[in-house]
PDB file of C-alpha atoms in Angstrom:
ATOM      1  CA  MET A   1      16.281   3.452  -8.775  1.00  0.00           C
ATOM      2  CA  ILE A   2      15.184   0.392 -10.386  1.00  0.00           C
ATOM      3  CA  GLU A   3      12.094   0.264  -8.356  1.00  0.00           C
ATOM      4  CA  PRO A   4       9.725   2.651 -10.568  1.00  0.00           C
ATOM      5  CA  PHE A   5      10.310   0.260 -13.357  1.00  0.00           C
ATOM      6  CA  VAL A   6       9.612  -3.161 -11.729  1.00  0.00           C
ATOM      7  CA  MET A   7       6.084  -1.182 -10.194  1.00  0.00           C
ATOM      8  CA  ASP A   8       5.222   0.240 -13.860  1.00  0.00           C
ATOM      9  CA  TYR A   9       5.619  -3.527 -14.870  1.00  0.00           C
ATOM     10  CA  VAL A  10       4.005  -5.036 -11.762  1.00  0.00           C
ATOM     11  CA  ARG A  11       0.819  -2.580 -13.109  1.00  0.00           C
ATOM     12  CA  LYS A  12       1.112  -3.681 -16.944  1.00  0.00           C
ATOM     13  CA  VAL A  13       0.752  -7.349 -15.868  1.00  0.00           C
ATOM     14  CA  SER A  14      -1.893  -7.098 -13.371  1.00  0.00           C
ATOM     15  CA  GLY A  15       0.099  -7.904 -10.506  1.00  0.00           C
ATOM     16  CA  SER A  16       0.104  -6.685  -6.790  1.00  0.00           C
ATOM     17  CA  VAL A  17       2.241  -4.727  -4.949  1.00  0.00           C
ATOM     18  CA  SER A  18       0.821  -6.064  -1.440  1.00  0.00           C
ATOM     19  CA  ALA A  19       1.227  -9.162   0.107  1.00  0.00           C
ATOM     20  CA  GLU A  20      -0.390 -11.067   3.017  1.00  0.00           C
ATOM     21  CA  HIS A  21       1.579  -9.236   5.609  1.00  0.00           C
ATOM     22  CA  GLY A  22       0.707  -5.673   3.857  1.00  0.00           C
ATOM     23  CA  VAL A  23       2.535  -3.154   1.972  1.00  0.00           C
ATOM     24  CA  GLY A  24       5.362  -1.650   4.458  1.00  0.00           C
ATOM     25  CA  GLN A  25       6.793   1.119   4.804  1.00  0.00           C
ATOM     26  CA  GLN A  26       8.255   1.684   1.024  1.00  0.00           C
ATOM     27  CA  LYS A  27       5.389   0.771  -0.973  1.00  0.00           C
ATOM     28  CA  PRO A  28       1.977   2.886  -0.063  1.00  0.00           C
ATOM     29  CA  ALA A  29       2.289   5.103  -3.009  1.00  0.00           C
ATOM     30  CA  PHE A  30       2.243   2.182  -5.383  1.00  0.00           C
ATOM     31  CA  LEU A  31      -0.764   0.440  -3.850  1.00  0.00           C
ATOM     32  CA  HIS A  32      -2.765   2.185  -6.284  1.00  0.00           C
ATOM     33  CA  TYR A  33      -1.279   0.141  -9.142  1.00  0.00           C
ATOM     34  CA  SER A  34      -2.995  -2.701  -8.098  1.00  0.00           C
ATOM     35  CA  LYS A  35      -5.990  -1.561  -5.767  1.00  0.00           C
ATOM     36  CA  SER A  36      -8.880   0.967  -6.847  1.00  0.00           C
ATOM     37  CA  GLN A  37      -9.445   4.001  -4.696  1.00  0.00           C
ATOM     38  CA  ALA A  38     -12.661   2.501  -2.920  1.00  0.00           C
ATOM     39  CA  MET A  39     -10.448  -0.658  -2.109  1.00  0.00           C
ATOM     40  CA  ILE A  40      -8.043   1.510  -0.553  1.00  0.00           C
ATOM     41  CA  GLN A  41     -10.169   3.276   1.362  1.00  0.00           C
ATOM     42  CA  THR A  42     -12.247   0.159   2.523  1.00  0.00           C
ATOM     43  CA  MET A  43      -8.572  -1.283   3.833  1.00  0.00           C
ATOM     44  CA  GLY A  44      -8.087   2.314   5.774  1.00  0.00           C
ATOM     45  CA  THR A  45     -11.721   2.140   6.850  1.00  0.00           C
ATOM     46  CA  LEU A  46     -11.121  -1.541   8.465  1.00  0.00           C
ATOM     47  CA  LYS A  47      -7.626  -0.676   9.689  1.00  0.00           C
ATOM     48  CA  ALA A  48      -9.114   2.356  11.559  1.00  0.00           C
ATOM     49  CA  ALA A  49     -11.709   0.265  13.376  1.00  0.00           C
ATOM     50  CA  LEU A  50      -9.675  -2.814  13.817  1.00  0.00           C
ATOM     51  CA  ASP A  51      -6.634  -1.345  15.236  1.00  0.00           C
ATOM     52  CA  PRO A  52      -7.471   2.537  16.229  1.00  0.00           C
ATOM     53  CA  ASN A  53      -4.378   2.620  18.332  1.00  0.00           C
ATOM     54  CA  HIS A  54      -2.086   1.516  15.383  1.00  0.00           C
ATOM     55  CA  ILE A  55      -0.531  -1.239  17.454  1.00  0.00           C
ATOM     56  CA  LEU A  56      -1.366  -4.136  15.575  1.00  0.00           C
ATOM     57  CA  ASN A  57       1.315  -4.804  12.625  1.00  0.00           C
ATOM     58  CA  PRO A  58       3.761  -1.602  13.144  1.00  0.00           C
ATOM     59  CA  TYR A  59       4.866  -0.168   9.966  1.00  0.00           C
ATOM     60  CA  LYS A  60       2.589  -1.750   7.763  1.00  0.00           C
ATOM     61  CA  MET A  61       1.066   1.024   6.122  1.00  0.00           C
ATOM     62  CA  LEU A  62      -1.913   2.500   3.639  1.00  0.00           C
ATOM     63  CA  PRO A  63      -1.417   5.680   1.535  1.00  0.00           C
ATOM     64  CA  ASP A  64      -3.444   8.305   2.897  1.00  0.00           C
ATOM     65  CA  ALA A  65      -5.939  10.421   0.878  1.00  0.00           C
ATOM     66  CA  SER A  66      -3.300  12.195  -1.253  1.00  0.00           C
ATOM     67  CA  GLY A  67      -1.340   8.888  -1.710  1.00  0.00           C
ATOM     68  CA  GLU A  68       1.600   9.744   0.609  1.00  0.00           C
ATOM     69  CA  SER A  69       2.390   7.295   3.199  1.00  0.00           C
ATOM     70  CA  GLY A  70       0.023   7.008   6.259  1.00  0.00           C
ATOM     71  CA  LEU A  71      -1.546   4.438   8.614  1.00  0.00           C
TER      72      LEU A  71
END
């Protein structure tokens, strides 16, 4: 219940919702708080190129074009 408030604070202080291991399953919808759409698209392009079978770092996801959880 508190997560939306925490994420809003992270955005206000220019923090990041991701870490070196990725954004996980619960945070993809908040990734745009600290990354631009161009950055998110680049991340998706790199992920698709380097891991076309989605076997590396499973369950670390990026939002899809709609902002929902995806790969």
